[in-house]
GROMACS .gro file of C-alpha atoms in nm:
model
  500
    1UNK     CA    1   5.674  -2.605   2.885
    2UNK     CA    2   5.546  -2.275   2.727
    3UNK     CA    3   5.370  -2.091   3.006
    4UNK     CA    4   5.195  -1.864   2.757
    5UNK     CA    5   5.012  -2.174   2.613
    6UNK     CA    6   4.638  -2.205   2.724
    7UNK     CA    7   4.543  -2.540   2.873
    8UNK     CA    8   4.192  -2.668   2.954
    9UNK     CA    9   4.062  -2.954   3.162
   10UNK     CA   10   4.013  -3.227   2.906
   11UNK     CA   11   3.646  -3.211   2.786
   12UNK     CA   12   3.627  -3.590   2.807
   13UNK     CA   13   3.659  -3.552   3.191
   14UNK     CA   14   3.463  -3.391   3.459
   15UNK     CA   15   3.501  -3.334   3.830
   16UNK     CA   16   3.218  -3.353   4.089
   17UNK     CA   17   3.153  -3.270   4.427
   18UNK     CA   18   3.071  -3.585   4.614
   19UNK     CA   19   2.969  -3.413   4.953
   20UNK     CA   20   3.276  -3.514   5.149
   21UNK     CA   21   3.527  -3.554   4.866
   22UNK     CA   22   3.571  -3.474   4.501
   23UNK     CA   23   3.568  -3.731   4.214
   24UNK     CA   24   3.708  -3.713   3.872
   25UNK     CA   25   3.562  -3.934   3.595
   26UNK     CA   26   3.473  -3.951   3.232
   27UNK     CA   27   3.202  -3.701   3.135
   28UNK     CA   28   2.991  -3.972   2.987
   29UNK     CA   29   2.956  -4.333   3.090
   30UNK     CA   30   3.035  -4.436   2.730
   31UNK     CA   31   3.225  -4.777   2.665
   32UNK     CA   32   3.384  -4.631   2.362
   33UNK     CA   33   3.611  -4.418   2.620
   34UNK     CA   34   3.878  -4.545   2.847
   35UNK     CA   35   3.695  -4.575   3.178
   36UNK     CA   36   3.828  -4.371   3.490
   37UNK     CA   37   3.698  -4.303   3.825
   38UNK     CA   38   3.901  -4.174   4.119
   39UNK     CA   39   3.903  -3.939   4.414
   40UNK     CA   40   4.071  -3.598   4.395
   41UNK     CA   41   4.180  -3.384   4.687
   42UNK     CA   42   3.973  -3.066   4.712
   43UNK     CA   43   4.296  -2.863   4.659
   44UNK     CA   44   4.360  -3.036   4.342
   45UNK     CA   45   4.003  -2.996   4.237
   46UNK     CA   46   4.029  -2.621   4.287
   47UNK     CA   47   4.338  -2.620   4.082
   48UNK     CA   48   4.189  -2.819   3.795
   49UNK     CA   49   3.877  -2.606   3.789
   50UNK     CA   50   4.072  -2.298   3.694
   51UNK     CA   51   4.184  -2.448   3.367
   52UNK     CA   52   3.871  -2.309   3.182
   53UNK     CA   53   4.047  -2.182   2.872
   54UNK     CA   54   4.047  -1.811   2.971
   55UNK     CA   55   4.404  -1.785   3.111
   56UNK     CA   56   4.748  -1.879   3.006
   57UNK     CA   57   4.930  -2.146   3.196
   58UNK     CA   58   5.135  -1.889   3.378
   59UNK     CA   59   4.825  -1.696   3.487
   60UNK     CA   60   4.651  -2.014   3.603
   61UNK     CA   61   4.946  -2.112   3.808
   62UNK     CA   62   4.960  -1.749   3.970
   63UNK     CA   63   4.584  -1.788   4.039
   64UNK     CA   64   4.626  -2.122   4.204
   65UNK     CA   65   4.914  -2.018   4.401
   66UNK     CA   66   4.707  -1.714   4.551
   67UNK     CA   67   4.387  -1.903   4.594
   68UNK     CA   68   4.543  -2.191   4.778
   69UNK     CA   69   4.819  -1.995   4.945
   70UNK     CA   70   5.080  -2.235   4.814
   71UNK     CA   71   5.422  -2.166   4.684
   72UNK     CA   72   5.449  -2.118   4.308
   73UNK     CA   73   5.711  -2.395   4.279
   74UNK     CA   74   5.489  -2.645   4.469
   75UNK     CA   75   5.196  -2.556   4.232
   76UNK     CA   76   5.403  -2.580   3.919
   77UNK     CA   77   5.541  -2.919   4.033
   78UNK     CA   78   5.195  -3.070   4.055
   79UNK     CA   79   5.045  -2.894   3.750
   80UNK     CA   80   5.360  -2.998   3.521
   81UNK     CA   81   5.294  -3.372   3.584
   82UNK     CA   82   4.936  -3.332   3.442
   83UNK     CA   83   5.007  -3.148   3.116
   84UNK     CA   84   4.935  -3.368   2.811
   85UNK     CA   85   5.033  -3.669   3.026
   86UNK     CA   86   5.039  -3.977   2.802
   87UNK     CA   87   4.988  -4.215   3.093
   88UNK     CA   88   4.789  -4.197   3.420
   89UNK     CA   89   4.970  -4.013   3.701
   90UNK     CA   90   4.994  -4.108   4.067
   91UNK     CA   91   5.120  -3.902   4.356
   92UNK     CA   92   5.079  -3.857   4.729
   93UNK     CA   93   4.935  -3.536   4.867
   94UNK     CA   94   4.824  -3.447   5.223
   95UNK     CA   95   4.890  -3.807   5.345
   96UNK     CA   96   4.669  -3.958   5.082
   97UNK     CA   97   4.737  -4.128   4.739
   98UNK     CA   98   4.567  -3.998   4.429
   99UNK     CA   99   4.541  -4.104   4.069
  100UNK     CA  100   4.467  -3.912   3.768
  101UNK     CA  101   4.386  -4.010   3.407
  102UNK     CA  102   4.596  -3.969   3.103
  103UNK     CA  103   4.562  -3.645   2.882
  104UNK     CA  104   4.409  -3.454   3.185
  105UNK     CA  105   4.516  -3.099   3.106
  106UNK     CA  106   4.534  -3.043   2.727
  107UNK     CA  107   4.610  -2.749   2.497
  108UNK     CA  108   4.313  -2.558   2.412
  109UNK     CA  109   4.389  -2.550   2.027
  110UNK     CA  110   4.023  -2.475   1.937
  111UNK     CA  111   3.879  -2.693   2.200
  112UNK     CA  112   3.664  -2.566   2.463
  113UNK     CA  113   3.452  -2.653   2.760
  114UNK     CA  114   3.102  -2.512   2.745
  115UNK     CA  115   2.979  -2.279   3.004
  116UNK     CA  116   2.786  -2.550   3.197
  117UNK     CA  117   3.104  -2.767   3.183
  118UNK     CA  118   3.322  -2.538   3.369
  119UNK     CA  119   3.336  -2.542   3.744
  120UNK     CA  120   3.338  -2.279   4.021
  121UNK     CA  121   3.635  -2.335   4.249
  122UNK     CA  122   3.414  -2.256   4.552
  123UNK     CA  123   3.218  -2.584   4.495
  124UNK     CA  124   3.520  -2.782   4.591
  125UNK     CA  125   3.584  -2.614   4.924
  126UNK     CA  126   3.521  -2.890   5.167
  127UNK     CA  127   3.627  -2.843   5.530
  128UNK     CA  128   3.925  -3.080   5.615
  129UNK     CA  129   3.733  -3.226   5.928
  130UNK     CA  130   3.462  -3.350   5.693
  131UNK     CA  131   3.679  -3.508   5.427
  132UNK     CA  132   3.636  -3.873   5.348
  133UNK     CA  133   3.891  -4.013   5.128
  134UNK     CA  134   3.857  -4.364   5.273
  135UNK     CA  135   3.506  -4.516   5.201
  136UNK     CA  136   3.458  -4.613   4.837
  137UNK     CA  137   3.070  -4.593   4.799
  138UNK     CA  138   2.985  -4.247   4.657
  139UNK     CA  139   2.755  -4.021   4.846
  140UNK     CA  140   2.569  -3.951   4.528
  141UNK     CA  141   2.506  -4.207   4.256
  142UNK     CA  142   2.697  -4.149   3.932
  143UNK     CA  143   2.534  -4.397   3.687
  144UNK     CA  144   2.171  -4.495   3.650
  145UNK     CA  145   2.041  -4.771   3.414
  146UNK     CA  146   1.672  -4.793   3.333
  147UNK     CA  147   1.543  -5.136   3.207
  148UNK     CA  148   1.254  -5.001   3.000
  149UNK     CA  149   1.093  -5.337   2.932
  150UNK     CA  150   1.157  -5.711   2.908
  151UNK     CA  151   1.019  -5.745   2.562
  152UNK     CA  152   1.230  -5.834   2.260
  153UNK     CA  153   1.204  -5.905   1.893
  154UNK     CA  154   1.432  -6.201   1.939
  155UNK     CA  155   1.451  -6.510   2.165
  156UNK     CA  156   1.817  -6.571   2.190
  157UNK     CA  157   1.926  -6.906   2.305
  158UNK     CA  158   2.187  -6.742   2.528
  159UNK     CA  159   1.961  -6.469   2.677
  160UNK     CA  160   2.074  -6.372   3.024
  161UNK     CA  161   1.762  -6.168   3.099
  162UNK     CA  162   1.481  -6.251   3.348
  163UNK     CA  163   1.205  -6.281   3.089
  164UNK     CA  164   0.979  -6.516   3.277
  165UNK     CA  165   0.740  -6.224   3.298
  166UNK     CA  166   0.742  -6.028   2.984
  167UNK     CA  167   0.678  -5.673   3.113
  168UNK     CA  168   0.631  -5.331   2.950
  169UNK     CA  169   0.724  -5.018   3.115
  170UNK     CA  170   0.499  -4.960   3.420
  171UNK     CA  171   0.634  -4.619   3.499
  172UNK     CA  172   0.443  -4.314   3.359
  173UNK     CA  173   0.646  -4.106   3.114
  174UNK     CA  174   0.598  -3.790   3.328
  175UNK     CA  175   0.743  -3.976   3.624
  176UNK     CA  176   1.040  -4.073   3.413
  177UNK     CA  177   1.087  -3.709   3.323
  178UNK     CA  178   1.096  -3.610   3.690
  179UNK     CA  179   1.366  -3.870   3.746
  180UNK     CA  180   1.569  -3.743   3.455
  181UNK     CA  181   1.560  -3.377   3.610
  182UNK     CA  182   1.657  -3.529   3.947
  183UNK     CA  183   1.956  -3.713   3.787
  184UNK     CA  184   2.065  -3.381   3.619
  185UNK     CA  185   2.030  -3.200   3.971
  186UNK     CA  186   2.244  -3.456   4.122
  187UNK     CA  187   2.495  -3.419   3.847
  188UNK     CA  188   2.483  -3.782   3.754
  189UNK     CA  189   2.714  -3.887   3.463
  190UNK     CA  190   2.459  -4.118   3.296
  191UNK     CA  191   2.098  -4.215   3.279
  192UNK     CA  192   2.114  -4.510   3.027
  193UNK     CA  193   1.849  -4.738   2.887
  194UNK     CA  194   1.851  -5.106   2.840
  195UNK     CA  195   1.584  -5.370   2.766
  196UNK     CA  196   1.421  -5.578   2.644
  197UNK     CA  197   1.423  -5.337   2.357
  198UNK     CA  198   1.389  -4.984   2.363
  199UNK     CA  199   1.216  -4.937   2.021
  200UNK     CA  200   0.921  -5.139   2.144
  201UNK     CA  201   0.841  -4.873   2.399
  202UNK     CA  202   0.581  -4.647   2.277
  203UNK     CA  203   0.731  -4.329   2.416
  204UNK     CA  204   1.101  -4.407   2.310
  205UNK     CA  205   1.136  -4.086   2.106
  206UNK     CA  206   0.991  -3.872   2.375
  207UNK     CA  207   1.218  -4.035   2.647
  208UNK     CA  208   1.529  -4.001   2.430
  209UNK     CA  209   1.450  -3.641   2.359
  210UNK     CA  210   1.412  -3.560   2.728
  211UNK     CA  211   1.739  -3.727   2.812
  212UNK     CA  212   1.921  -3.539   2.538
  213UNK     CA  213   1.760  -3.209   2.622
  214UNK     CA  214   1.905  -3.253   2.985
  215UNK     CA  215   2.259  -3.327   2.876
  216UNK     CA  216   2.246  -3.707   2.880
  217UNK     CA  217   2.388  -3.914   2.599
  218UNK     CA  218   2.234  -4.269   2.644
  219UNK     CA  219   2.430  -4.541   2.484
  220UNK     CA  220   2.163  -4.750   2.288
  221UNK     CA  221   2.206  -5.119   2.221
  222UNK     CA  222   1.959  -5.302   2.019
  223UNK     CA  223   1.876  -5.607   1.799
  224UNK     CA  224   1.573  -5.436   1.657
  225UNK     CA  225   1.590  -5.409   1.277
  226UNK     CA  226   1.561  -5.029   1.251
  227UNK     CA  227   1.382  -4.857   0.978
  228UNK     CA  228   1.506  -4.564   0.802
  229UNK     CA  229   1.223  -4.348   0.960
  230UNK     CA  230   1.342  -4.447   1.306
  231UNK     CA  231   1.713  -4.387   1.220
  232UNK     CA  232   1.628  -4.015   1.101
  233UNK     CA  233   1.421  -3.957   1.415
  234UNK     CA  234   1.716  -4.088   1.634
  235UNK     CA  235   1.958  -3.856   1.448
  236UNK     CA  236   1.723  -3.561   1.492
  237UNK     CA  237   1.747  -3.605   1.874
  238UNK     CA  238   2.113  -3.549   1.850
  239UNK     CA  239   2.214  -3.897   1.898
  240UNK     CA  240   2.491  -4.042   1.675
  241UNK     CA  241   2.597  -4.367   1.819
  242UNK     CA  242   2.436  -4.705   1.848
  243UNK     CA  243   2.533  -5.059   1.920
  244UNK     CA  244   2.390  -5.330   1.694
  245UNK     CA  245   2.407  -5.702   1.808
  246UNK     CA  246   2.491  -5.929   1.522
  247UNK     CA  247   2.588  -6.283   1.591
  248UNK     CA  248   2.643  -6.417   1.256
  249UNK     CA  249   2.674  -6.319   0.884
  250UNK     CA  250   2.505  -6.669   0.786
  251UNK     CA  251   2.137  -6.643   0.777
  252UNK     CA  252   2.067  -6.999   0.909
  253UNK     CA  253   2.294  -6.946   1.212
  254UNK     CA  254   2.135  -6.610   1.296
  255UNK     CA  255   1.784  -6.789   1.267
  256UNK     CA  256   1.902  -7.059   1.510
  257UNK     CA  257   2.068  -6.847   1.754
  258UNK     CA  258   1.791  -6.563   1.775
  259UNK     CA  259   1.494  -6.791   1.689
  260UNK     CA  260   1.385  -6.521   1.447
  261UNK     CA  261   1.212  -6.555   1.096
  262UNK     CA  262   1.405  -6.551   0.772
  263UNK     CA  263   1.332  -6.186   0.685
  264UNK     CA  264   1.516  -6.080   1.003
  265UNK     CA  265   1.845  -6.139   0.846
  266UNK     CA  266   1.785  -5.897   0.546
  267UNK     CA  267   1.620  -5.639   0.769
  268UNK     CA  268   1.925  -5.650   1.005
  269UNK     CA  269   2.177  -5.601   0.714
  270UNK     CA  270   1.959  -5.329   0.573
  271UNK     CA  271   1.965  -5.149   0.931
  272UNK     CA  272   2.349  -5.157   0.910
  273UNK     CA  273   2.356  -5.014   0.568
  274UNK     CA  274   2.105  -4.732   0.647
  275UNK     CA  275   2.290  -4.643   0.970
  276UNK     CA  276   2.606  -4.624   0.781
  277UNK     CA  277   2.476  -4.410   0.492
  278UNK     CA  278   2.320  -4.166   0.739
  279UNK     CA  279   2.648  -4.113   0.923
  280UNK     CA  280   2.553  -4.300   1.243
  281UNK     CA  281   2.849  -4.446   1.438
  282UNK     CA  282   2.819  -4.815   1.450
  283UNK     CA  283   2.926  -5.042   1.727
  284UNK     CA  284   2.861  -5.407   1.703
  285UNK     CA  285   2.850  -5.694   1.951
  286UNK     CA  286   2.876  -6.069   1.871
  287UNK     CA  287   2.817  -6.339   2.121
  288UNK     CA  288   2.998  -6.669   2.056
  289UNK     CA  289   2.798  -6.994   2.091
  290UNK     CA  290   2.825  -7.360   1.971
  291UNK     CA  291   2.649  -7.244   1.652
  292UNK     CA  292   2.863  -6.951   1.538
  293UNK     CA  293   3.214  -6.988   1.683
  294UNK     CA  294   3.382  -7.107   1.370
  295UNK     CA  295   3.692  -6.861   1.304
  296UNK     CA  296   3.649  -6.874   0.933
  297UNK     CA  297   3.286  -6.751   0.965
  298UNK     CA  298   3.381  -6.496   1.227
  299UNK     CA  299   3.640  -6.353   0.996
  300UNK     CA  300   3.366  -6.339   0.716
  301UNK     CA  301   3.150  -6.134   0.959
  302UNK     CA  302   3.440  -5.906   1.042
  303UNK     CA  303   3.524  -5.851   0.657
  304UNK     CA  304   3.156  -5.773   0.598
  305UNK     CA  305   3.142  -5.511   0.889
  306UNK     CA  306   3.464  -5.346   0.765
  307UNK     CA  307   3.287  -5.242   0.442
  308UNK     CA  308   3.086  -4.987   0.662
  309UNK     CA  309   3.254  -4.653   0.658
  310UNK     CA  310   3.130  -4.545   1.000
  311UNK     CA  311   3.192  -4.873   1.206
  312UNK     CA  312   3.387  -4.769   1.496
  313UNK     CA  313   3.406  -5.090   1.722
  314UNK     CA  314   3.353  -5.466   1.667
  315UNK     CA  315   3.334  -5.654   1.991
  316UNK     CA  316   3.320  -6.020   2.054
  317UNK     CA  317   3.249  -6.224   2.374
  318UNK     CA  318   3.174  -6.579   2.478
  319UNK     CA  319   2.801  -6.621   2.560
  320UNK     CA  320   2.772  -6.670   2.922
  321UNK     CA  321   2.568  -6.864   3.171
  322UNK     CA  322   2.208  -6.748   3.229
  323UNK     CA  323   2.038  -6.746   3.570
  324UNK     CA  324   1.704  -6.772   3.414
  325UNK     CA  325   1.762  -7.064   3.178
  326UNK     CA  326   1.830  -7.418   3.282
  327UNK     CA  327   2.189  -7.542   3.338
  328UNK     CA  328   2.154  -7.798   3.069
  329UNK     CA  329   2.061  -7.528   2.821
  330UNK     CA  330   2.401  -7.355   2.886
  331UNK     CA  331   2.582  -7.672   2.788
  332UNK     CA  332   2.400  -7.691   2.471
  333UNK     CA  333   2.468  -7.332   2.350
  334UNK     CA  334   2.801  -7.253   2.504
  335UNK     CA  335   3.114  -7.245   2.269
  336UNK     CA  336   3.407  -7.473   2.333
  337UNK     CA  337   3.699  -7.339   2.501
  338UNK     CA  338   3.916  -7.433   2.201
  339UNK     CA  339   3.699  -7.249   1.953
  340UNK     CA  340   3.680  -6.933   2.192
  341UNK     CA  341   4.056  -6.922   2.203
  342UNK     CA  342   4.098  -6.967   1.835
  343UNK     CA  343   3.851  -6.671   1.771
  344UNK     CA  344   4.013  -6.459   2.034
  345UNK     CA  345   4.352  -6.529   1.874
  346UNK     CA  346   4.201  -6.414   1.539
  347UNK     CA  347   4.055  -6.107   1.695
  348UNK     CA  348   4.375  -6.006   1.861
  349UNK     CA  349   4.557  -6.026   1.519
  350UNK     CA  350   4.302  -5.820   1.344
  351UNK     CA  351   4.300  -5.568   1.642
  352UNK     CA  352   4.648  -5.472   1.561
  353UNK     CA  353   4.604  -5.471   1.186
  354UNK     CA  354   4.326  -5.231   1.189
  355UNK     CA  355   4.399  -5.035   1.511
  356UNK     CA  356   4.434  -4.707   1.318
  357UNK     CA  357   4.074  -4.730   1.182
  358UNK     CA  358   3.866  -4.884   1.451
  359UNK     CA  359   3.866  -5.093   1.778
  360UNK     CA  360   3.815  -5.486   1.756
  361UNK     CA  361   3.810  -5.645   2.092
  362UNK     CA  362   3.733  -5.965   2.264
  363UNK     CA  363   3.573  -5.949   2.613
  364UNK     CA  364   3.689  -6.147   2.901
  365UNK     CA  365   3.538  -6.478   3.003
  366UNK     CA  366   3.534  -6.723   3.284
  367UNK     CA  367   3.772  -7.011   3.226
  368UNK     CA  368   3.792  -7.330   3.424
  369UNK     CA  369   4.172  -7.329   3.452
  370UNK     CA  370   4.177  -6.964   3.585
  371UNK     CA  371   3.883  -7.007   3.819
  372UNK     CA  372   3.951  -7.353   3.973
  373UNK     CA  373   4.282  -7.494   3.860
  374UNK     CA  374   4.487  -7.216   3.982
  375UNK     CA  375   4.719  -7.228   4.299
  376UNK     CA  376   4.593  -7.048   4.612
  377UNK     CA  377   4.865  -6.787   4.595
  378UNK     CA  378   4.800  -6.688   4.236
  379UNK     CA  379   4.421  -6.702   4.285
  380UNK     CA  380   4.452  -6.470   4.584
  381UNK     CA  381   4.664  -6.221   4.394
  382UNK     CA  382   4.416  -6.238   4.104
  383UNK     CA  383   4.128  -6.171   4.339
  384UNK     CA  384   4.301  -5.892   4.522
  385UNK     CA  385   4.364  -5.731   4.181
  386UNK     CA  386   4.017  -5.762   4.054
  387UNK     CA  387   3.824  -5.469   3.921
  388UNK     CA  388   3.604  -5.268   4.153
  389UNK     CA  389   3.240  -5.344   4.118
  390UNK     CA  390   2.994  -5.064   4.028
  391UNK     CA  391   2.687  -5.214   4.195
  392UNK     CA  392   2.571  -5.014   4.487
  393UNK     CA  393   2.909  -4.838   4.490
  394UNK     CA  394   2.826  -4.568   4.226
  395UNK     CA  395   2.552  -4.727   4.015
  396UNK     CA  396   2.202  -4.858   4.036
  397UNK     CA  397   1.933  -5.013   3.804
  398UNK     CA  398   1.565  -4.928   3.770
  399UNK     CA  399   1.345  -5.218   3.668
  400UNK     CA  400   1.037  -5.173   3.444
  401UNK     CA  401   0.790  -5.182   3.735
  402UNK     CA  402   1.001  -4.912   3.918
  403UNK     CA  403   1.171  -5.143   4.168
  404UNK     CA  404   1.542  -5.057   4.198
  405UNK     CA  405   1.828  -5.323   4.217
  406UNK     CA  406   2.197  -5.283   4.224
  407UNK     CA  407   2.296  -5.472   3.904
  408UNK     CA  408   2.131  -5.540   3.566
  409UNK     CA  409   2.158  -5.920   3.579
  410UNK     CA  410   2.020  -5.945   3.938
  411UNK     CA  411   1.674  -5.832   3.829
  412UNK     CA  412   1.415  -5.893   4.095
  413UNK     CA  413   1.632  -6.093   4.344
  414UNK     CA  414   1.467  -5.997   4.671
  415UNK     CA  415   1.817  -5.956   4.836
  416UNK     CA  416   1.921  -5.676   4.619
  417UNK     CA  417   1.598  -5.462   4.577
  418UNK     CA  418   1.704  -5.124   4.745
  419UNK     CA  419   1.390  -4.917   4.671
  420UNK     CA  420   1.103  -4.829   4.453
  421UNK     CA  421   1.136  -4.525   4.219
  422UNK     CA  422   0.751  -4.485   4.188
  423UNK     CA  423   0.739  -4.403   4.556
  424UNK     CA  424   1.095  -4.261   4.621
  425UNK     CA  425   1.333  -4.016   4.487
  426UNK     CA  426   1.669  -4.127   4.344
  427UNK     CA  427   1.839  -3.986   4.635
  428UNK     CA  428   1.607  -4.158   4.878
  429UNK     CA  429   1.672  -4.492   4.697
  430UNK     CA  430   2.057  -4.444   4.699
  431UNK     CA  431   2.049  -4.383   5.086
  432UNK     CA  432   1.781  -4.637   5.165
  433UNK     CA  433   1.810  -4.875   5.459
  434UNK     CA  434   1.864  -5.164   5.230
  435UNK     CA  435   2.122  -5.002   5.007
  436UNK     CA  436   2.331  -4.910   5.315
  437UNK     CA  437   2.279  -5.252   5.463
  438UNK     CA  438   2.438  -5.398   5.145
  439UNK     CA  439   2.727  -5.164   5.153
  440UNK     CA  440   2.786  -5.202   5.525
  441UNK     CA  441   2.710  -5.571   5.513
  442UNK     CA  442   2.776  -5.753   5.832
  443UNK     CA  443   2.838  -6.105   5.938
  444UNK     CA  444   2.508  -6.114   6.101
  445UNK     CA  445   2.342  -6.107   5.757
  446UNK     CA  446   2.537  -6.415   5.637
  447UNK     CA  447   2.432  -6.757   5.696
  448UNK     CA  448   2.658  -7.010   5.899
  449UNK     CA  449   2.696  -7.237   5.585
  450UNK     CA  450   2.883  -6.954   5.403
  451UNK     CA  451   3.268  -6.933   5.463
  452UNK     CA  452   3.223  -6.555   5.449
  453UNK     CA  453   3.077  -6.575   5.799
  454UNK     CA  454   3.407  -6.625   5.966
  455UNK     CA  455   3.640  -6.475   5.710
  456UNK     CA  456   3.888  -6.219   5.853
  457UNK     CA  457   3.874  -6.010   5.538
  458UNK     CA  458   3.496  -5.986   5.530
  459UNK     CA  459   3.464  -5.603   5.573
  460UNK     CA  460   3.749  -5.500   5.341
  461UNK     CA  461   3.644  -5.741   5.075
  462UNK     CA  462   3.284  -5.624   5.052
  463UNK     CA  463   3.344  -5.256   5.120
  464UNK     CA  464   3.647  -5.186   4.906
  465UNK     CA  465   3.615  -5.356   4.579
  466UNK     CA  466   3.307  -5.553   4.633
  467UNK     CA  467   3.205  -5.888   4.527
  468UNK     CA  468   3.050  -6.000   4.204
  469UNK     CA  469   2.696  -6.079   4.319
  470UNK     CA  470   2.601  -6.214   3.971
  471UNK     CA  471   2.881  -6.458   3.951
  472UNK     CA  472   2.810  -6.589   4.319
  473UNK     CA  473   2.455  -6.674   4.203
  474UNK     CA  474   2.598  -6.837   3.897
  475UNK     CA  475   2.839  -7.050   4.100
  476UNK     CA  476   2.634  -7.151   4.384
  477UNK     CA  477   2.253  -7.098   4.298
  478UNK     CA  478   1.994  -6.825   4.318
  479UNK     CA  479   1.935  -6.877   4.688
  480UNK     CA  480   2.302  -6.865   4.788
  481UNK     CA  481   2.377  -6.502   4.736
  482UNK     CA  482   2.559  -6.472   5.070
  483UNK     CA  483   2.836  -6.710   4.943
  484UNK     CA  484   3.188  -6.595   4.856
  485UNK     CA  485   3.289  -6.462   4.528
  486UNK     CA  486   3.388  -6.777   4.339
  487UNK     CA  487   3.720  -6.601   4.238
  488UNK     CA  488   3.814  -6.582   4.613
  489UNK     CA  489   4.090  -6.827   4.701
  490UNK     CA  490   3.890  -6.945   4.999
  491UNK     CA  491   3.574  -7.023   4.788
  492UNK     CA  492   3.482  -7.376   4.734
  493UNK     CA  493   3.433  -7.516   4.388
  494UNK     CA  494   3.129  -7.380   4.200
  495UNK     CA  495   2.828  -7.610   4.225
  496UNK     CA  496   2.740  -7.498   3.880
  497UNK     CA  497   2.979  -7.517   3.584
  498UNK     CA  498   2.910  -7.167   3.447
  499UNK     CA  499   3.260  -7.139   3.297
  500UNK     CA  500   3.426  -7.250   2.963
   0.00000   0.00000   0.00000
């Protein structure tokens, strides 16, 4: 360790005061990065804030020692663990356990954090008696997602969206600008957009421009065949990434899956070429169905995409169950488990082969054997090890009419509407009575027919990692939102076979 080197807090990360604690997370809610979100003790946050690229490592250590009134050897011991660390770091401090992401403090080497990215150490001074390092729900929201409309240029056989009412954006553009400013004031990580289809919104350019001007980098996903004119406008806004959904390289398959006209195929391929020629980073997503799950044709699609110089990620997943289509419809379009596993094997082989150039991935899927035919002990362990839910813990979703829900796929389900952004601020919605009821959910809100009513792990289950409300509705029906997560070892067999 050369103490004359200059280290900075990795520009991919940010630390944020969350009223009664500090969090560390990715600077942007970008699926192309390794996601991280954790609590930081205020003492550690102050320490990290001093790595702003102005002082040598030795000078920072001295400043930390003086500022925190800590012995230099204790300071050095903590900091050394976080210098160019290739793996996440875990340690106990002040009777609490903390985790830190890989590559947290990196050598400056020409990199820098902008003035607006550096932190004043004083913003992390939190009185010890006010510290909350136990509750998981953030005091301020981190991620917002705005569903701009429910209109599309396709009619996908596997569509999971609630498109029973095709709705354009009902929120005035000026109100959206106010919300973006509030999101910036709250230091939210993201204000992303989804659809429907963003390029069918008349003010898409103005909205993206406002987001970019306030430091947000929305991750745009589209099935819209984008013209060269739109691509140039998009790049002029400072945006340089886009996800294109392409389910097949075979025209007839694409027409059957998306229910589009013949010219859509040529227009979509032209979109990919134009994006590539204009230097836009391309991320693709493919949903496997009974129509397009032949591994040979999937390999042909991958080979076509590999011709693009600016392709950065190729992602595959099995088209899932939709709450808003009939159960029979799912059985008609879902891919067989055998085909999905064959494609998954192919993708994993290619993932290794092309790892140095781009990312090729296969997303997880619900499988009957894992969900149902697993022993109670193993199922319990899997459930305990589940990923933490973002819904109403640190994220919310604005619907086209201004209603706010906690998860994109819950849409207008009345149990999960926590506010109305046309009448309330983001902060008011986040702290609304319904939002807090859902987080502090009690057995009184649960019907007697749900086994959650008497479960001894009820509070810890719902308040620590949360349950997947969407999957509960999948498994037990739209009206049974208060049933257990089907992955729970106490849960009964799903009433609906939404798995592969």
